[in-house]
PDB file of C-alpha atoms in Angstrom:
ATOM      1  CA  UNK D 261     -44.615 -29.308-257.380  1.00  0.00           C
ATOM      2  CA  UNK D 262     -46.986 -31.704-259.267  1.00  0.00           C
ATOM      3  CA  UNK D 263     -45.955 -35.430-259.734  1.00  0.00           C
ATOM      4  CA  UNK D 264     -44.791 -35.312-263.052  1.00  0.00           C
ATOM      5  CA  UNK D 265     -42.350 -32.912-262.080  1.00  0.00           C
ATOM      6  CA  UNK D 266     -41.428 -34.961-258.737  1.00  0.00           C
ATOM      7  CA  UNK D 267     -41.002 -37.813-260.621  1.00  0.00           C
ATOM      8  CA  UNK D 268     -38.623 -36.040-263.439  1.00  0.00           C
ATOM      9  CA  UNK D 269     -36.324 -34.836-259.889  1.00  0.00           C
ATOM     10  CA  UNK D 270     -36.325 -38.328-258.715  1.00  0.00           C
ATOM     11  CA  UNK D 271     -35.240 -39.733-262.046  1.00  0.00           C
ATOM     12  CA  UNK D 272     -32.452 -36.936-262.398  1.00  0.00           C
ATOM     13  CA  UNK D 273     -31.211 -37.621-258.732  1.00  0.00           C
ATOM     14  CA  UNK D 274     -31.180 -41.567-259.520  1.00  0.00           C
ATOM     15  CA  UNK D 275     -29.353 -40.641-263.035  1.00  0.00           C
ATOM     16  CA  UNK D 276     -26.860 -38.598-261.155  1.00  0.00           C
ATOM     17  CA  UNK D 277     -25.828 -41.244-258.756  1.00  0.00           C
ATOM     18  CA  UNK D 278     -25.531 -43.852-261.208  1.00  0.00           C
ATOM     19  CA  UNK D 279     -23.249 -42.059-263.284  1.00  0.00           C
ATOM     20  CA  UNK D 280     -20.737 -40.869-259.984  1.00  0.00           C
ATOM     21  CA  UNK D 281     -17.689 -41.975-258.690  1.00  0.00           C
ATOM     22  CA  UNK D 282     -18.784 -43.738-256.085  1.00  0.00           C
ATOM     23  CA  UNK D 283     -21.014 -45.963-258.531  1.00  0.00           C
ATOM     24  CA  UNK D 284     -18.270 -46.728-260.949  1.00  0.00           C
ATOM     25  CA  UNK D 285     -15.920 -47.971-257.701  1.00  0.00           C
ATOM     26  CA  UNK D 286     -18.386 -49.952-256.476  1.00  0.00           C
ATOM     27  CA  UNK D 287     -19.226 -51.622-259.919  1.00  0.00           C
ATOM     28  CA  UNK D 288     -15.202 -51.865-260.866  1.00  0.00           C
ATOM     29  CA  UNK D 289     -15.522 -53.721-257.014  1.00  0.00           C
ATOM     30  CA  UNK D 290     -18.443 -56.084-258.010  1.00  0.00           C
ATOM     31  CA  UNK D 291     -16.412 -56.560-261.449  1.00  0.00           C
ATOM     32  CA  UNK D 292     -13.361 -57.919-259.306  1.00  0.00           C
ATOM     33  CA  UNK D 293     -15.238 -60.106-256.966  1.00  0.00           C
ATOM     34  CA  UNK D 294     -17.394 -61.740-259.934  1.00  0.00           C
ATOM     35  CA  UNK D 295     -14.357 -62.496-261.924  1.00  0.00           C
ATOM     36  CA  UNK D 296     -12.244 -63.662-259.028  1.00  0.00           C
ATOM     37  CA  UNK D 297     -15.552 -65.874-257.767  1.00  0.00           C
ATOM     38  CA  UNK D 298     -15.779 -67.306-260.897  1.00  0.00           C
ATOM     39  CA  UNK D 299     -12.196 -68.413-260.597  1.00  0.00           C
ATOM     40  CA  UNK D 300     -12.051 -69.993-257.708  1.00  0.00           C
ATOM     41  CA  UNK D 301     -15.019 -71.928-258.914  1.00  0.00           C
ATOM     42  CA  UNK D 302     -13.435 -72.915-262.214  1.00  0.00           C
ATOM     43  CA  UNK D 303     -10.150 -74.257-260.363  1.00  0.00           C
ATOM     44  CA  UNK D 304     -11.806 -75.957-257.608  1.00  0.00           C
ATOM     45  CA  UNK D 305     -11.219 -73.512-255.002  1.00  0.00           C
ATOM     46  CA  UNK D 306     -14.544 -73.251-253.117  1.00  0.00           C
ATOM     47  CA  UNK D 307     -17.449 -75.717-252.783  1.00  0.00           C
ATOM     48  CA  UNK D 308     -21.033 -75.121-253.269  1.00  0.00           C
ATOM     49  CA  UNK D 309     -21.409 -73.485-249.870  1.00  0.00           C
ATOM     50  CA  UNK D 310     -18.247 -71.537-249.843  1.00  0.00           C
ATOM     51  CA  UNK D 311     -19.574 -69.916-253.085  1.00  0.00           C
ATOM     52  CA  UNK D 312     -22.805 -68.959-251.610  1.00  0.00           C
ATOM     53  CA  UNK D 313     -20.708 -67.054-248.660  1.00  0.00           C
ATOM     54  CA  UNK D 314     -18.496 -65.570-250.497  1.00  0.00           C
ATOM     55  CA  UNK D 315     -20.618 -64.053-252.768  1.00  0.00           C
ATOM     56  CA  UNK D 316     -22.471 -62.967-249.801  1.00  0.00           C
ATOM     57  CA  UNK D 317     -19.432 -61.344-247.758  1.00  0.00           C
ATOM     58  CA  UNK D 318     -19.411 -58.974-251.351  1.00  0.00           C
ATOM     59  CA  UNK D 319     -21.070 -55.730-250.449  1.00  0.00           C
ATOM     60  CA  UNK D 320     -21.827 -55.094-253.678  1.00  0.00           C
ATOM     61  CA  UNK D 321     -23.734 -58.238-253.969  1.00  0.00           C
ATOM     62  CA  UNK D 322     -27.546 -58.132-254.968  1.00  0.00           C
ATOM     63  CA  UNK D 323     -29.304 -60.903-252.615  1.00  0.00           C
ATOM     64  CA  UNK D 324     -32.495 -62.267-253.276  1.00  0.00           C
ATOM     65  CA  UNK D 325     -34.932 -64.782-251.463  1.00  0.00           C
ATOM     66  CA  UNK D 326     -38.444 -66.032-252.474  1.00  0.00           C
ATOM     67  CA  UNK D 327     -39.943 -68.814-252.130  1.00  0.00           C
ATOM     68  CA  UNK D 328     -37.437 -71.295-251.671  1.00  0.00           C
ATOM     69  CA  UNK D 329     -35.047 -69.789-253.968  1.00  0.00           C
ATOM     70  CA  UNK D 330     -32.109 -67.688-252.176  1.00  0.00           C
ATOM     71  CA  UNK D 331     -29.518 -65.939-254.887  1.00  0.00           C
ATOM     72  CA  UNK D 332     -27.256 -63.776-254.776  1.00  0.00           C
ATOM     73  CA  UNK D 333     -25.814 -62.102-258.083  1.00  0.00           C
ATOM     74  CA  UNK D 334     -22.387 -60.821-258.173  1.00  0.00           C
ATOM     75  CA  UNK D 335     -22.378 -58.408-261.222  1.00  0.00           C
ATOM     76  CA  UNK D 336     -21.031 -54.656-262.289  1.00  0.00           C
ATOM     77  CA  UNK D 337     -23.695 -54.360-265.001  1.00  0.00           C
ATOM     78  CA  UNK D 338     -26.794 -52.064-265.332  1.00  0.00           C
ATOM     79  CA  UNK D 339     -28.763 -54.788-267.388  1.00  0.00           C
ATOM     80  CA  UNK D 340     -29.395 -57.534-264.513  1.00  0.00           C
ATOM     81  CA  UNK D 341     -32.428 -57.623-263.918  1.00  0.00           C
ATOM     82  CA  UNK D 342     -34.795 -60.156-261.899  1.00  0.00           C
ATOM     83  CA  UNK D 343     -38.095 -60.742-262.850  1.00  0.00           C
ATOM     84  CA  UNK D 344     -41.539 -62.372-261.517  1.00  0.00           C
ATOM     85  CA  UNK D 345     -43.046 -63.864-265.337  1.00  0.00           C
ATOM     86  CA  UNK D 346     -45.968 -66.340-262.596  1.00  0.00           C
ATOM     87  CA  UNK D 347     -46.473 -67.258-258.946  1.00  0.00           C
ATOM     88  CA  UNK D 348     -43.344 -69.319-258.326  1.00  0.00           C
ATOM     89  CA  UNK D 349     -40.938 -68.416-260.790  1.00  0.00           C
ATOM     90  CA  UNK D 350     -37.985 -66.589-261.113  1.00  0.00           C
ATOM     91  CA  UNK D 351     -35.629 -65.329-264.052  1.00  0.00           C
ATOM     92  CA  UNK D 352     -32.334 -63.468-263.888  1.00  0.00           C
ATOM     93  CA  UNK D 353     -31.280 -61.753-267.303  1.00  0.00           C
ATOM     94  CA  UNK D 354     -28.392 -59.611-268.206  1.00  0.00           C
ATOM     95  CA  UNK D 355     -29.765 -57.536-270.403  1.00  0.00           C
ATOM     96  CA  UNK D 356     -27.918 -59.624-273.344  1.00  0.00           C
ATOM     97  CA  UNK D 357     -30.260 -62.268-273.901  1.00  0.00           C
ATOM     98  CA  UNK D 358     -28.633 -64.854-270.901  1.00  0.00           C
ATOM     99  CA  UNK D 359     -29.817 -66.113-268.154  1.00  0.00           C
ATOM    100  CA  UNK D 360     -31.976 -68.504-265.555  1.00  0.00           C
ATOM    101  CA  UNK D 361     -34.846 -69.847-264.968  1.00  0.00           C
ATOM    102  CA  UNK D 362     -35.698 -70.525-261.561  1.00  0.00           C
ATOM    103  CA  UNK D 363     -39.049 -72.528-260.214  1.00  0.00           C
ATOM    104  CA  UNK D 364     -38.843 -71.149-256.363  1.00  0.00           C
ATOM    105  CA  UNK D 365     -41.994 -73.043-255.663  1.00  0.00           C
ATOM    106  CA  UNK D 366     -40.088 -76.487-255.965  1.00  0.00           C
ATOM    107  CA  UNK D 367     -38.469 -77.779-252.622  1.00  0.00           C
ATOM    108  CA  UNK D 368     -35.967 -76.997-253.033  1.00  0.00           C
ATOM    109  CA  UNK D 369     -35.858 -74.686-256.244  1.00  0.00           C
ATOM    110  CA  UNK D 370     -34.287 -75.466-259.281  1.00  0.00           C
ATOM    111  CA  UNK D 371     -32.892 -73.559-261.933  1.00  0.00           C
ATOM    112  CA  UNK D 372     -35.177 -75.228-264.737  1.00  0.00           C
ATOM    113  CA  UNK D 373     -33.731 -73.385-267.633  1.00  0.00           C
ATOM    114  CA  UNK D 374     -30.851 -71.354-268.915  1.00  0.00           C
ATOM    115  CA  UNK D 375     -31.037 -69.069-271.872  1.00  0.00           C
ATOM    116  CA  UNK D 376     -28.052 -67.854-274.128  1.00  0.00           C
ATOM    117  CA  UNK D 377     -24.329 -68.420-273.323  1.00  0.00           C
ATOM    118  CA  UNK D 378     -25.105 -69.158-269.417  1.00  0.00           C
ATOM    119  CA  UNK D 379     -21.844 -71.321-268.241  1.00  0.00           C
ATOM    120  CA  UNK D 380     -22.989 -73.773-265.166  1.00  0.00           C
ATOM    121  CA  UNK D 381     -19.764 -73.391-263.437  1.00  0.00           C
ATOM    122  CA  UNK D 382     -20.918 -75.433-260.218  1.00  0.00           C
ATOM    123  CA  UNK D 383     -23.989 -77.144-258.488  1.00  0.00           C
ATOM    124  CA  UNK D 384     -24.967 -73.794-257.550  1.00  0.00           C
ATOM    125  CA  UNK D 385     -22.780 -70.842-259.814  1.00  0.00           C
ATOM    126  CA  UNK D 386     -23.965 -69.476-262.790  1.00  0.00           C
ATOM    127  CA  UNK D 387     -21.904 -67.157-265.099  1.00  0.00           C
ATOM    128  CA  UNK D 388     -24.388 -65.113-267.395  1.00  0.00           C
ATOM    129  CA  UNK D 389     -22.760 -64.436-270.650  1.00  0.00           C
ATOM    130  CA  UNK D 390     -19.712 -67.235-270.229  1.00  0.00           C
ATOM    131  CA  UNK D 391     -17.316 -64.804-271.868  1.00  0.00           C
ATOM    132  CA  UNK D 392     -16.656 -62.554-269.488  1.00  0.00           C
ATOM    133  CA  UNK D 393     -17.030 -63.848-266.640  1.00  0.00           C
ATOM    134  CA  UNK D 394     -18.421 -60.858-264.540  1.00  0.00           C
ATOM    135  CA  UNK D 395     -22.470 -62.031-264.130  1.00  0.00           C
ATOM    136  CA  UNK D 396     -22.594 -64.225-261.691  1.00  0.00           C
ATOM    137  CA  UNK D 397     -25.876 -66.353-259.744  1.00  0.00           C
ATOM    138  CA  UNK D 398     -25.040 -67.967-257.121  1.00  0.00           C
ATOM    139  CA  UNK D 399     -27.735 -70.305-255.625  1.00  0.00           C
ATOM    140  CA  UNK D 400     -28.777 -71.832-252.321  1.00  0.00           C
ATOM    141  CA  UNK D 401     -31.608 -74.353-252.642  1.00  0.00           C
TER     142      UNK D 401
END
């Protein structure tokens, strides 16, 4: 089997698992836990800290440190994605047009910049695409 057609299994495989059961539970999960995060943050139910661990105790929960940056993004959609545009910057998107800029390389890191409909909903929570409440960055700096 050449590469080509290696690569073409992989793909199918990764399409497959995507698109199971056990992928749509785990995103209708990650759905719950963003939305419920998000309102505990809104009514003043959890600090700054308790927001980073509780997004952390979600197993569905995408964590992420570099630099000095350490995130963790509650979310259910395929879109998120984080990305490496120089040296000591970070930038979480959706896939709708929202989301954050972070400088890593600061001590401690900052989120510099937020694009589109990105609701700050605490020193360190950040709700990509306000509306629905289901992308959410939390931050540790």
């Amino acid at each position: 089997m050449n590469w080509k057609e290696q690569l073409d299994k992989a793909v199918a495989a990764v399409k497959e698992a995507a698109t199971s059961e056990n992928a749509r539970d785990i995103a209708g999960k990650a759905k719950a836990a963003a939305m419920g995060l998000v309102e505990k943050v809104k009514t003043g139910a959890v600090d700054a800290a308790d927001a980073f661990v509780e997004a952390n105790r979600d197993p569905s929960a995408l964590s992420v440190r570099f630099l000095n940056a350490d995130l963790t993004i509650v979310s259910p959609a395929e879109g998120i994605s984080i990305t490496r545009p120089d040296a000591a910057t970070l930038v979480v998107e959706d896939g709708s047009g929202n989301g954050v800029v972070i400088n890593a390389g600061a001590d401690p890191a900052v989120v510099v910049e937020a694009i589109g409909t990105v609701a700050k909903l605490s020193d360190n929570t950040f709700d990509l695409g306000q509306e629905d409440g289901v992308n959410v960055v939390v931050t540790k700096f």
